PDB file of C-alpha atoms in Angstrom:
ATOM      1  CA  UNK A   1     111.521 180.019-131.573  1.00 49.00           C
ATOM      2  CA  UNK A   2     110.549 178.617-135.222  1.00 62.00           C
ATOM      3  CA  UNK A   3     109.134 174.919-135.450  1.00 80.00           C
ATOM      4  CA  UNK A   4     109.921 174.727-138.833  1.00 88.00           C
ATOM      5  CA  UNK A   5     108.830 170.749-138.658  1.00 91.00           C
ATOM      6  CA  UNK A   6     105.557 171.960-137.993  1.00 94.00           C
ATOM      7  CA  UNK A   7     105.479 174.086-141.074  1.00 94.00           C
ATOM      8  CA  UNK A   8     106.858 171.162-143.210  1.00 92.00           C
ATOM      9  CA  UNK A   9     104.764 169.117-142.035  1.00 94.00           C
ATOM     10  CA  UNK A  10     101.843 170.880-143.037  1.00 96.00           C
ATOM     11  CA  UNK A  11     103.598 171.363-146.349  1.00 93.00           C
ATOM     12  CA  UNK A  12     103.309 168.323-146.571  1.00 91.00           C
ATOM     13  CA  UNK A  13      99.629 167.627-145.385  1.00 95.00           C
ATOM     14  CA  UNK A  14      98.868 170.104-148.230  1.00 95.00           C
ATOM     15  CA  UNK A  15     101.042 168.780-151.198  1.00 87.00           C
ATOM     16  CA  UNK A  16      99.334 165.349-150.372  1.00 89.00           C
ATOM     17  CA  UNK A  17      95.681 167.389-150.650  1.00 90.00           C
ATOM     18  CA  UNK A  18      97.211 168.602-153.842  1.00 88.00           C
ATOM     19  CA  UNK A  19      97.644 165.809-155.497  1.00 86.00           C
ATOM     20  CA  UNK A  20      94.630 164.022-154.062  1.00 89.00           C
ATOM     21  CA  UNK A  21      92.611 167.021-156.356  1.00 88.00           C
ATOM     22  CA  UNK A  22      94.775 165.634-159.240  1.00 86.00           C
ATOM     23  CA  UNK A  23      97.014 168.926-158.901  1.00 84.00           C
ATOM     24  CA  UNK A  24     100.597 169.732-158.856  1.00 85.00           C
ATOM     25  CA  UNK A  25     102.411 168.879-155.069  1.00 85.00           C
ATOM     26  CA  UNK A  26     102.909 172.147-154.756  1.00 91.00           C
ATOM     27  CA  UNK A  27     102.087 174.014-151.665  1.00 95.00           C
ATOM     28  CA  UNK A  28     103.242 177.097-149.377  1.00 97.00           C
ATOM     29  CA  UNK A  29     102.776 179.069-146.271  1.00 96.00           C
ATOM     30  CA  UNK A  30     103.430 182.523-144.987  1.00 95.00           C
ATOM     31  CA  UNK A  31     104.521 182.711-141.533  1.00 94.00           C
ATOM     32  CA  UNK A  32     105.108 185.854-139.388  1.00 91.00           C
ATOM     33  CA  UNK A  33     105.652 185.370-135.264  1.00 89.00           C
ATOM     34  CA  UNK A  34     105.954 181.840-135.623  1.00 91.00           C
ATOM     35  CA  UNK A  35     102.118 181.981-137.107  1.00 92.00           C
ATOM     36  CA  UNK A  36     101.044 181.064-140.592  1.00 95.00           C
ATOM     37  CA  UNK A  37      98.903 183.371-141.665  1.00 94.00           C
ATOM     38  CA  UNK A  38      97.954 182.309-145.522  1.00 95.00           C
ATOM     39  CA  UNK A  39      98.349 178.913-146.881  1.00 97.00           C
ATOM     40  CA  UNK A  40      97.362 177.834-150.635  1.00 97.00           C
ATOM     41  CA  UNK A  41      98.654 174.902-152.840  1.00 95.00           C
ATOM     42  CA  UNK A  42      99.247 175.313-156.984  1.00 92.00           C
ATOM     43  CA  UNK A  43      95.446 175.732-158.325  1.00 93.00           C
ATOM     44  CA  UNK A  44      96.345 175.982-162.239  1.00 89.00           C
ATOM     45  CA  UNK A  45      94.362 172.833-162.430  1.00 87.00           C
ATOM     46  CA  UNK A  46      91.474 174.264-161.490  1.00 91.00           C
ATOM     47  CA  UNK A  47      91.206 177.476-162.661  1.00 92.00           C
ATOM     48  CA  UNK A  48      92.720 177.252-166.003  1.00 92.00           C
ATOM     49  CA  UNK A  49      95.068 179.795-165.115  1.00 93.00           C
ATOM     50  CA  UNK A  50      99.418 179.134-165.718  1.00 90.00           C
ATOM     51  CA  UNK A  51     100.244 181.757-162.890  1.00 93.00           C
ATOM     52  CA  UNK A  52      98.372 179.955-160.225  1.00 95.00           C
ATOM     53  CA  UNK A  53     101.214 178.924-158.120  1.00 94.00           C
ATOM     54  CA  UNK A  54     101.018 178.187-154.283  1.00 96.00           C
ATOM     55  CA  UNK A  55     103.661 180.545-153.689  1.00 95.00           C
ATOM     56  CA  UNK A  56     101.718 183.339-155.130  1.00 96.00           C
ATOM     57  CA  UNK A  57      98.432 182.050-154.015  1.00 97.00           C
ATOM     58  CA  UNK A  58      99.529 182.565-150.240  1.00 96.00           C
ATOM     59  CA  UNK A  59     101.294 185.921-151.167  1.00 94.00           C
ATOM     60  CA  UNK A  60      98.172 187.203-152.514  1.00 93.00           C
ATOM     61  CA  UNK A  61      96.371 185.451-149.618  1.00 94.00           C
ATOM     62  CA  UNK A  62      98.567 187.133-146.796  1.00 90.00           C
ATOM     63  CA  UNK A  63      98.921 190.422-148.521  1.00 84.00           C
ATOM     64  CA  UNK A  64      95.236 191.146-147.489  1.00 85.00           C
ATOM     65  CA  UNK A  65      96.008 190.628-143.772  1.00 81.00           C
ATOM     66  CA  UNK A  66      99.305 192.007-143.662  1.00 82.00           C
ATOM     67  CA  UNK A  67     100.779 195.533-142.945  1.00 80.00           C
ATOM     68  CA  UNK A  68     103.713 197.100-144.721  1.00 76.00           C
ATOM     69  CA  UNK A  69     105.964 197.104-141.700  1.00 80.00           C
ATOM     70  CA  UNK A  70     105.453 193.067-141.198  1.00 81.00           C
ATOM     71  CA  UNK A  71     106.034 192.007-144.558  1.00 77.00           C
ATOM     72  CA  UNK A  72     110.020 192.144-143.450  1.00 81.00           C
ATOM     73  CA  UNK A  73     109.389 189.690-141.014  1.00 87.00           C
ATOM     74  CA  UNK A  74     107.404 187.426-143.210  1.00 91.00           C
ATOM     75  CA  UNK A  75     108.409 184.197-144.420  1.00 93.00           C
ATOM     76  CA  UNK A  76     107.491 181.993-147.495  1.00 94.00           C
ATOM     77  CA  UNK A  77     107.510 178.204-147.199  1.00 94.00           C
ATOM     78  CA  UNK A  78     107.094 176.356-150.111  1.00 94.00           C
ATOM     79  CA  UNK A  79     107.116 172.867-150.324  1.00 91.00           C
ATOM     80  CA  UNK A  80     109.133 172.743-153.605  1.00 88.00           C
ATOM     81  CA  UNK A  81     112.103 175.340-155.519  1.00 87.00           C
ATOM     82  CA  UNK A  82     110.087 178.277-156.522  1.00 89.00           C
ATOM     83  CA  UNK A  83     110.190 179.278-159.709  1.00 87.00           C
ATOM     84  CA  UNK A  84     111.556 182.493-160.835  1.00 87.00           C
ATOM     85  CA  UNK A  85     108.234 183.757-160.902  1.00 91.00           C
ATOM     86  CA  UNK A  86     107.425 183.160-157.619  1.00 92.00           C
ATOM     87  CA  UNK A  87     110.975 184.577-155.968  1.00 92.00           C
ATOM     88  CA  UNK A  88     110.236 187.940-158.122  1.00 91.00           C
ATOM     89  CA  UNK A  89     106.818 188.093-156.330  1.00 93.00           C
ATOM     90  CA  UNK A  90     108.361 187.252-153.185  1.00 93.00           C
ATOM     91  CA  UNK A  91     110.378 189.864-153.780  1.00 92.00           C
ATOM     92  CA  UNK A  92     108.201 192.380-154.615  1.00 90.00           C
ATOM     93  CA  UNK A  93     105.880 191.869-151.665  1.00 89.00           C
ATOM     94  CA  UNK A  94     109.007 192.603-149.363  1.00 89.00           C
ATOM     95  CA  UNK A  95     108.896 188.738-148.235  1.00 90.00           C
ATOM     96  CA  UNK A  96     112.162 188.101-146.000  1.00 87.00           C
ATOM     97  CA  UNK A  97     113.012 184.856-146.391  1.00 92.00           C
ATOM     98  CA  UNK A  98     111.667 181.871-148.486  1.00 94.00           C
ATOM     99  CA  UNK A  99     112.711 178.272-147.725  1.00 93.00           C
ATOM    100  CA  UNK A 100     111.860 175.316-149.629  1.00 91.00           C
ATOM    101  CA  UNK A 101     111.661 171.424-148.896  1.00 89.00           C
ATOM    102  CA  UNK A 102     112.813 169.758-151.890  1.00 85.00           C
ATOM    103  CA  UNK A 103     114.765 171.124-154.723  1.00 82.00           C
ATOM    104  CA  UNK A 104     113.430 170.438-158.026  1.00 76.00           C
ATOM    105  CA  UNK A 105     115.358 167.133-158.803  1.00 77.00           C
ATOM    106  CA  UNK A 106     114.444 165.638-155.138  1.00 81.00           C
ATOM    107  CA  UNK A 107     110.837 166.635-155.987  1.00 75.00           C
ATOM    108  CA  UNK A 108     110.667 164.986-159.735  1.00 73.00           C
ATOM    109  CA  UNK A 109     111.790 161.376-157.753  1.00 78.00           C
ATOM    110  CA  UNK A 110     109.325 161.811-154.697  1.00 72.00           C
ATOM    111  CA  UNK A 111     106.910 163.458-156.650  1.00 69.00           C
ATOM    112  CA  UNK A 112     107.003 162.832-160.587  1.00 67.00           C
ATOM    113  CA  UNK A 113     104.548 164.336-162.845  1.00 59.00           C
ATOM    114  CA  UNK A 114     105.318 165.912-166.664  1.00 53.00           C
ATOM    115  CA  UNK A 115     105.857 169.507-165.163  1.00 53.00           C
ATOM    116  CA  UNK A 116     108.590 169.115-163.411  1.00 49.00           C
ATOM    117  CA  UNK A 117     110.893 168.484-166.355  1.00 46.00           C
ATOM    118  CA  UNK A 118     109.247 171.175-168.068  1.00 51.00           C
ATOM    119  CA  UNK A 119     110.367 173.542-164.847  1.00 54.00           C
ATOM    120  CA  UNK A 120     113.683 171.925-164.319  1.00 50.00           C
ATOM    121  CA  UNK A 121     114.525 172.793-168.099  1.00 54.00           C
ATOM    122  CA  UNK A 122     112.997 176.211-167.910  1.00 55.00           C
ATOM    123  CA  UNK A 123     115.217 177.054-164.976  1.00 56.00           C
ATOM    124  CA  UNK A 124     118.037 176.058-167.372  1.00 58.00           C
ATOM    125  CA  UNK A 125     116.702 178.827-170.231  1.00 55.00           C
ATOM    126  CA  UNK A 126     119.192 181.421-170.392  1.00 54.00           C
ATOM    127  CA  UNK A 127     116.850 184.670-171.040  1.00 53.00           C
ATOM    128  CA  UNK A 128     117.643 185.723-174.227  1.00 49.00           C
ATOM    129  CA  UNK A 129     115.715 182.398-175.542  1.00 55.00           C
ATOM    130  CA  UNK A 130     112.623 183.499-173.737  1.00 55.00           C
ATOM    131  CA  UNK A 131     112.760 187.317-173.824  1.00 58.00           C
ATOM    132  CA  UNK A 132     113.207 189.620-176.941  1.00 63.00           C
ATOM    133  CA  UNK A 133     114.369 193.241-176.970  1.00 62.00           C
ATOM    134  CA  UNK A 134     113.717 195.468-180.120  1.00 69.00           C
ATOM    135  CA  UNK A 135     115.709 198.223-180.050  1.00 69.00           C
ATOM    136  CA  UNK A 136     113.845 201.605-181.280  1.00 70.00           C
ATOM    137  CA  UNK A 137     116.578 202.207-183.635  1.00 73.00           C
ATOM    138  CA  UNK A 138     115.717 198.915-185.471  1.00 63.00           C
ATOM    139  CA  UNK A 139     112.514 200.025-185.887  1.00 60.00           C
TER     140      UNK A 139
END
């Protein structure tokens, strides 16, 4: 049986490490058998890099230790609402399930920091403000 406390609590432990480093409290586990097997929190602070998520950190992390025929069973915890980004990925790697601790609006009042808007309003960006098709017949 899951002790999911156990996982949010080291969510938690992490998040706290996080922002300790002056990062984002971001953090997230993979779990398979009731075992976490890759753990990372956001690192965009420290490497420079936008995509550096701790959901994708720990995907990337796990992938190297996983086979194709657990990734069904695998689990993503992340200690905030992924971003779209992040489910894709999630997605792609075959990841099960992912459950998150606070949704983004619980997170901006426990946690506040300028991001967080700047996700929260993101999330609201229908696609066609973001994303641009040219047709080949306008060309």
């Amino acid at each position: 049986m899951m002790d999911e406390k156990k996982y949010i609590d080291r969510l938690q432990q992490l998040l706290t490490d996080a922002i300790k480093q002056n990062g984002k409290p971001f953090a997230a586990l993979i779990v398979i058998n009731d075992e976490i097997v890759a753990e990372a929190i956001n690192e965009t602070h420290l490497t420079k890099d936008p995509t550096a998520h701790a959901e994708l950190l720990a995907i990337q992390r796990g992938y190297k230790h996983l086979t194709k025929d657990q990734l069904p069973h695998a689990i993503l915890y992340a200690s905030g609402e992924p971003c779209q980004m992040c489910v894709t990925a999630a997605q792609y790697a075959g990841i099960s399930r992912i459950v998150y601790y606070y949704n983004i609006e619980e997170l901006k009042t426990v946690y506040p920091y300028e991001s967080t808007i700047c996700s929260l309003e993101i999330s609201k960006q229908k696609p066609n403000k973001l994303l641009k098709h040219i047709q080949k017949s306008s060309l």
